[in-house]
Amino acid sequence: MDKIKISGITVYAYHGVLQSEKELGQTLFIDCEFAIDTSLCNDKIENTVNYGEVSCVIASFCRENRFDLLETLANKLSIHLLLNYPLIEEVSITIHKPHAPISTPFTDVTLTVTRRYNTCYLGVGSNLGDRKSNLLLVEHEIENDENIILLKKSSYIETEPYGILNQPNFMNGVLKIRTVYTPKELLYFCKNIEKKAGRTKTRHWGERTLDVDILFYGDMIYWKDDLKIPHPEICKREFVLKPFVEIEPYFIHPIEHINMQSLLQRLKKEI
């Protein structure tokens, strides 16, 4: 991917934890590097990203907002650029704070944040209350969040319970989205929707008003106690694979290294 880099955007702004920083301000220097495809610009400014305009947007954003942490400023600024310039696929923001309140001699403090759009897949399911309405709530929340775009959705299918059989049938589906959220931010988004649907803790694999799982986050392999991507149960669940194949049969599982259609066929042979 092609990259444009702007270095040393100078802005006087009021970001910092200390009251003196909030009141007196200080000079910050911003470096911005963004990835775009320049092959089809055809020598027309409207087919690329105007880096002069981007520089002014960065300076204005830093002046018009106030945050305690550089981390917050860098993250918010990165997302602001991605949302306002659709041609930008990835952006890196480096903030230099050479006048930071540090008691030892130093030359500079820098923070670099990189953010990009990612294509992700969510599995949704419900077997309590108005199941269809519960699933449609996920679509509604996506439509009302500027950080997520719904690209495709499967049919919602009736499925028998998995794991614990003495419970009502489920309605399940898969959503394909594009988002600037990090994996942890997307997890928070999903859990918040479950809470809005009135989900409470029940037995493992038990009844639920709404279940929203991150199935894949691009081709990322992320393995932490509170979040595992790809979802470890995908290959065992026909109620996930069947709607997934409906919208994306040739998506390659980053661990199994075969496509979703082949995974579904393999599972049917094992059942």
Coordinates of C-alpha atoms in Angstrom, one line a residue:
M1 CA 0.0 0.0 0.0
D2 CA 1.2 3.5 -0.9
K3 CA 2.0 5.9 2.0
I4 CA 1.9 9.7 2.4
K5 CA 3.8 11.1 5.4
I6 CA 3.5 14.6 6.9
S7 CA 6.1 15.5 9.5
G8 CA 6.3 18.2 12.1
I9 CA 2.9 19.7 12.1
T10 CA 3.3 22.4 14.8
V11 CA 0.3 23.2 17.1
Y12 CA 0.0 25.0 20.4
A13 CA -2.6 23.1 22.4
Y14 CA -3.8 22.4 25.9
H15 CA -3.4 18.7 26.6
G16 CA -2.0 17.2 29.8
V17 CA -2.7 16.0 33.3
L18 CA -1.3 18.9 35.2
Q19 CA -3.3 22.0 35.7
S20 CA -0.5 24.2 34.3
E21 CA -0.7 22.2 31.0
K22 CA -4.4 22.8 30.9
E23 CA -4.1 26.5 31.5
L24 CA -0.8 27.5 29.9
G25 CA -0.6 25.0 27.1
Q26 CA 2.5 24.0 25.1
T27 CA 3.8 23.3 21.6
L28 CA 3.2 19.8 20.2
F29 CA 4.6 18.4 17.0
I30 CA 2.5 15.9 15.0
D31 CA 3.7 13.4 12.4
C32 CA 1.1 11.7 10.3
E33 CA 1.5 8.7 7.9
F34 CA -1.4 7.3 6.1
A35 CA -1.8 4.4 3.6
I36 CA -3.8 4.8 0.4
D37 CA -4.0 3.4 -3.1
T38 CA -2.6 6.1 -5.4
S39 CA -2.7 3.9 -8.6
L40 CA -6.1 5.2 -9.7
C41 CA -5.8 8.9 -8.8
N42 CA -5.4 9.8 -12.5
D43 CA -3.6 13.0 -11.6
K44 CA -6.8 14.4 -10.0
I45 CA -6.8 15.7 -6.4
E46 CA -10.3 14.5 -5.8
N47 CA -9.1 10.9 -6.3
T48 CA -6.5 11.0 -3.6
V49 CA -6.1 12.6 -0.1
N50 CA -5.2 16.2 0.0
Y51 CA -2.3 16.3 2.5
G52 CA -2.5 20.0 2.9
E53 CA -6.1 19.7 4.0
V54 CA -5.2 16.8 6.3
S55 CA -2.5 18.9 8.0
C56 CA -5.1 21.7 8.7
V57 CA -7.6 19.1 10.1
I58 CA -4.9 17.7 12.4
A59 CA -4.0 21.1 13.7
S60 CA -7.6 22.1 14.2
F61 CA -8.5 18.9 16.0
C62 CA -5.5 19.3 18.4
R63 CA -6.5 23.0 19.2
E64 CA -10.2 22.4 19.5
N65 CA -10.1 19.4 21.9
R66 CA -8.5 19.0 25.3
F67 CA -7.4 15.6 26.7
D68 CA -5.4 14.7 29.8
L69 CA -3.5 11.9 27.9
L70 CA -1.6 11.9 24.7
E71 CA -2.9 8.4 24.3
T72 CA -6.4 9.7 24.1
L73 CA -5.5 12.5 21.7
A74 CA -3.7 10.1 19.3
N75 CA -6.5 7.6 19.3
K76 CA -9.2 10.1 18.8
L77 CA -7.3 11.9 16.1
S78 CA -6.6 8.6 14.3
I79 CA -10.3 7.7 14.2
H80 CA -11.3 11.2 13.2
L81 CA -9.1 10.9 10.1
L82 CA -10.3 7.4 9.2
L83 CA -13.9 8.4 9.4
N84 CA -13.5 11.6 7.5
Y85 CA -11.2 10.4 4.7
P86 CA -12.6 7.1 3.3
L87 CA -9.6 6.6 1.0
I88 CA -7.3 6.2 4.0
E89 CA -6.9 2.5 4.8
E90 CA -4.5 2.9 7.7
V91 CA -3.1 5.9 9.7
S92 CA -0.2 6.3 12.1
I93 CA -0.1 9.4 14.4
T94 CA 3.1 10.3 16.3
I95 CA 2.8 13.1 18.8
H96 CA 6.0 14.8 20.1
K97 CA 5.8 16.5 23.4
P98 CA 9.3 18.1 23.9
H99 CA 8.1 20.3 26.8
A100 CA 6.6 17.5 28.9
P101 CA 6.8 18.0 32.7
I102 CA 9.7 15.6 33.3
S103 CA 12.2 16.4 36.1
T104 CA 15.2 14.7 34.4
P105 CA 17.0 16.1 31.3
F106 CA 15.4 14.7 28.1
T107 CA 15.0 15.8 24.4
D108 CA 11.6 14.5 23.5
V109 CA 8.6 12.4 24.5
T110 CA 6.7 10.6 21.6
L111 CA 3.7 8.4 21.3
T112 CA 2.8 6.6 18.1
V113 CA -0.7 5.1 17.5
T114 CA -1.6 3.1 14.4
R115 CA -5.2 2.5 13.5
R116 CA -6.9 1.0 10.4
Y117 CA -10.1 -0.4 9.1
N118 CA -10.7 -4.2 9.7
T119 CA -13.2 -6.6 8.3
C120 CA -14.7 -8.7 11.0
Y121 CA -17.4 -11.3 11.5
L122 CA -19.9 -11.5 14.3
G123 CA -22.0 -14.5 15.3
V124 CA -25.4 -13.6 16.8
G125 CA -27.9 -15.9 18.5
S126 CA -31.0 -15.8 20.8
N127 CA -33.4 -18.3 22.3
L128 CA -35.3 -16.2 24.8
G129 CA -38.0 -13.6 24.3
D130 CA -38.5 -12.1 20.8
R131 CA -35.6 -13.8 19.2
K132 CA -35.8 -11.9 15.9
S133 CA -36.1 -8.6 17.6
N134 CA -33.1 -9.4 19.7
L135 CA -31.0 -10.1 16.6
L136 CA -32.3 -7.0 14.9
L137 CA -31.1 -5.0 17.9
V138 CA -27.5 -5.8 16.8
E139 CA -28.1 -4.4 13.3
H140 CA -29.7 -1.3 14.8
E141 CA -26.7 -0.7 17.1
I142 CA -24.3 -1.1 14.2
E143 CA -26.3 1.4 12.1
N144 CA -26.1 3.9 14.9
D145 CA -22.4 3.6 15.5
E146 CA -20.2 5.6 13.1
N147 CA -17.2 3.3 13.8
I148 CA -18.9 0.2 12.3
I149 CA -20.3 -0.5 8.8
L150 CA -22.6 -3.5 8.2
L151 CA -21.3 -5.1 4.9
K152 CA -23.4 -8.3 4.7
K153 CA -25.8 -10.3 6.9
S154 CA -26.9 -13.9 6.6
S155 CA -30.4 -15.3 6.9
Y156 CA -31.5 -15.9 10.5
I157 CA -31.9 -19.7 10.9
E158 CA -33.7 -21.8 13.5
T159 CA -31.2 -24.2 15.2
E160 CA -31.3 -26.7 17.9
P161 CA -29.4 -25.9 21.2
Y162 CA -25.7 -26.8 21.5
G163 CA -24.1 -28.3 24.6
I164 CA -27.2 -28.2 26.8
L165 CA -30.2 -29.7 25.0
N166 CA -33.1 -29.0 27.5
Q167 CA -33.7 -25.4 26.4
P168 CA -35.6 -23.6 23.6
N169 CA -34.3 -23.6 20.0
F170 CA -32.1 -20.7 18.9
M171 CA -32.2 -18.3 16.1
N172 CA -28.7 -17.7 14.7
G173 CA -26.9 -15.6 12.1
V174 CA -23.6 -14.1 11.0
L175 CA -22.8 -10.4 10.3
K176 CA -19.9 -9.1 8.2
I177 CA -18.7 -5.7 9.4
R178 CA -16.0 -3.2 8.7
T179 CA -14.8 -1.3 11.8
V180 CA -12.1 1.0 13.2
Y181 CA -12.5 -0.6 16.6
T182 CA -9.7 -2.6 18.1
P183 CA -10.5 -6.1 19.2
K184 CA -11.0 -5.0 22.8
E185 CA -13.2 -2.1 21.7
L186 CA -15.3 -4.4 19.5
L187 CA -15.7 -6.8 22.4
Y188 CA -17.0 -4.0 24.6
F189 CA -19.4 -3.0 21.8
C190 CA -20.7 -6.6 21.6
K191 CA -21.1 -7.0 25.4
N192 CA -22.9 -3.7 25.7
I193 CA -25.5 -4.8 23.1
E194 CA -26.0 -8.0 25.1
K195 CA -26.7 -5.9 28.2
K196 CA -29.2 -3.7 26.2
A197 CA -31.0 -6.9 25.3
G198 CA -31.3 -7.8 29.0
R199 CA -28.9 -10.7 29.0
T200 CA -28.0 -12.1 32.4
K201 CA -25.6 -14.8 33.4
T202 CA -27.0 -18.3 33.2
R203 CA -25.5 -21.8 33.0
H204 CA -22.6 -22.3 30.5
W205 CA -24.1 -22.8 27.0
G206 CA -27.5 -22.1 28.5
E207 CA -30.4 -19.9 27.6
R208 CA -29.8 -16.2 26.6
T209 CA -31.7 -13.3 25.2
L210 CA -28.8 -12.4 23.0
D211 CA -25.3 -13.7 22.3
V212 CA -22.9 -11.6 20.2
D213 CA -19.5 -13.2 19.5
I214 CA -16.5 -12.0 17.6
L215 CA -15.8 -14.9 15.2
F216 CA -13.0 -13.4 13.1
Y217 CA -11.1 -10.1 13.2
G218 CA -9.4 -9.9 9.8
D219 CA -6.8 -12.7 9.8
M220 CA -5.7 -11.9 13.4
I221 CA -4.9 -14.6 15.9
Y222 CA -5.5 -13.1 19.3
W223 CA -5.5 -15.4 22.4
K224 CA -6.2 -13.8 25.8
D225 CA -8.2 -15.0 28.7
D226 CA -11.0 -12.6 28.1
L227 CA -11.0 -12.8 24.2
K228 CA -10.0 -15.5 21.8
I229 CA -9.9 -14.8 18.0
P230 CA -10.8 -16.7 16.0
H231 CA -13.6 -18.0 18.2
P232 CA -12.4 -21.4 19.4
E233 CA -15.7 -23.1 18.8
I234 CA -16.3 -22.1 15.1
C235 CA -15.2 -25.4 13.6
K236 CA -17.6 -27.4 15.9
R237 CA -20.8 -25.3 15.3
E238 CA -23.0 -25.9 12.3
F239 CA -25.2 -23.0 13.5
V240 CA -22.2 -20.7 12.9
L241 CA -20.8 -22.3 9.8
K242 CA -24.0 -22.6 7.9
P243 CA -25.0 -18.9 7.9
F244 CA -21.3 -18.0 7.5
V245 CA -21.1 -20.0 4.3
E246 CA -24.2 -18.2 3.0
I247 CA -22.4 -14.9 2.9
E248 CA -18.7 -15.8 2.7
P249 CA -18.0 -19.4 1.7
Y250 CA -14.4 -18.9 0.7
F251 CA -13.1 -17.0 3.7
I252 CA -10.0 -18.8 4.9
H253 CA -9.8 -19.7 8.6
P254 CA -6.4 -18.3 9.7
I255 CA -5.6 -21.3 11.9
E256 CA -7.2 -24.2 10.0
H257 CA -6.1 -22.8 6.6
I258 CA -9.2 -24.0 4.8
N259 CA -12.3 -22.1 3.7
M260 CA -15.6 -22.0 5.6
Q261 CA -17.4 -24.1 3.1
S262 CA -14.8 -26.9 3.5
L263 CA -15.1 -26.6 7.3
L264 CA -18.9 -27.1 7.1
Q265 CA -18.4 -30.1 4.9
R266 CA -15.9 -31.6 7.2
L267 CA -18.2 -31.1 10.2
K268 CA -21.1 -32.7 8.5
K269 CA -19.0 -35.8 7.9
E270 CA -18.0 -36.0 11.6
I271 CA -21.6 -35.7 12.9

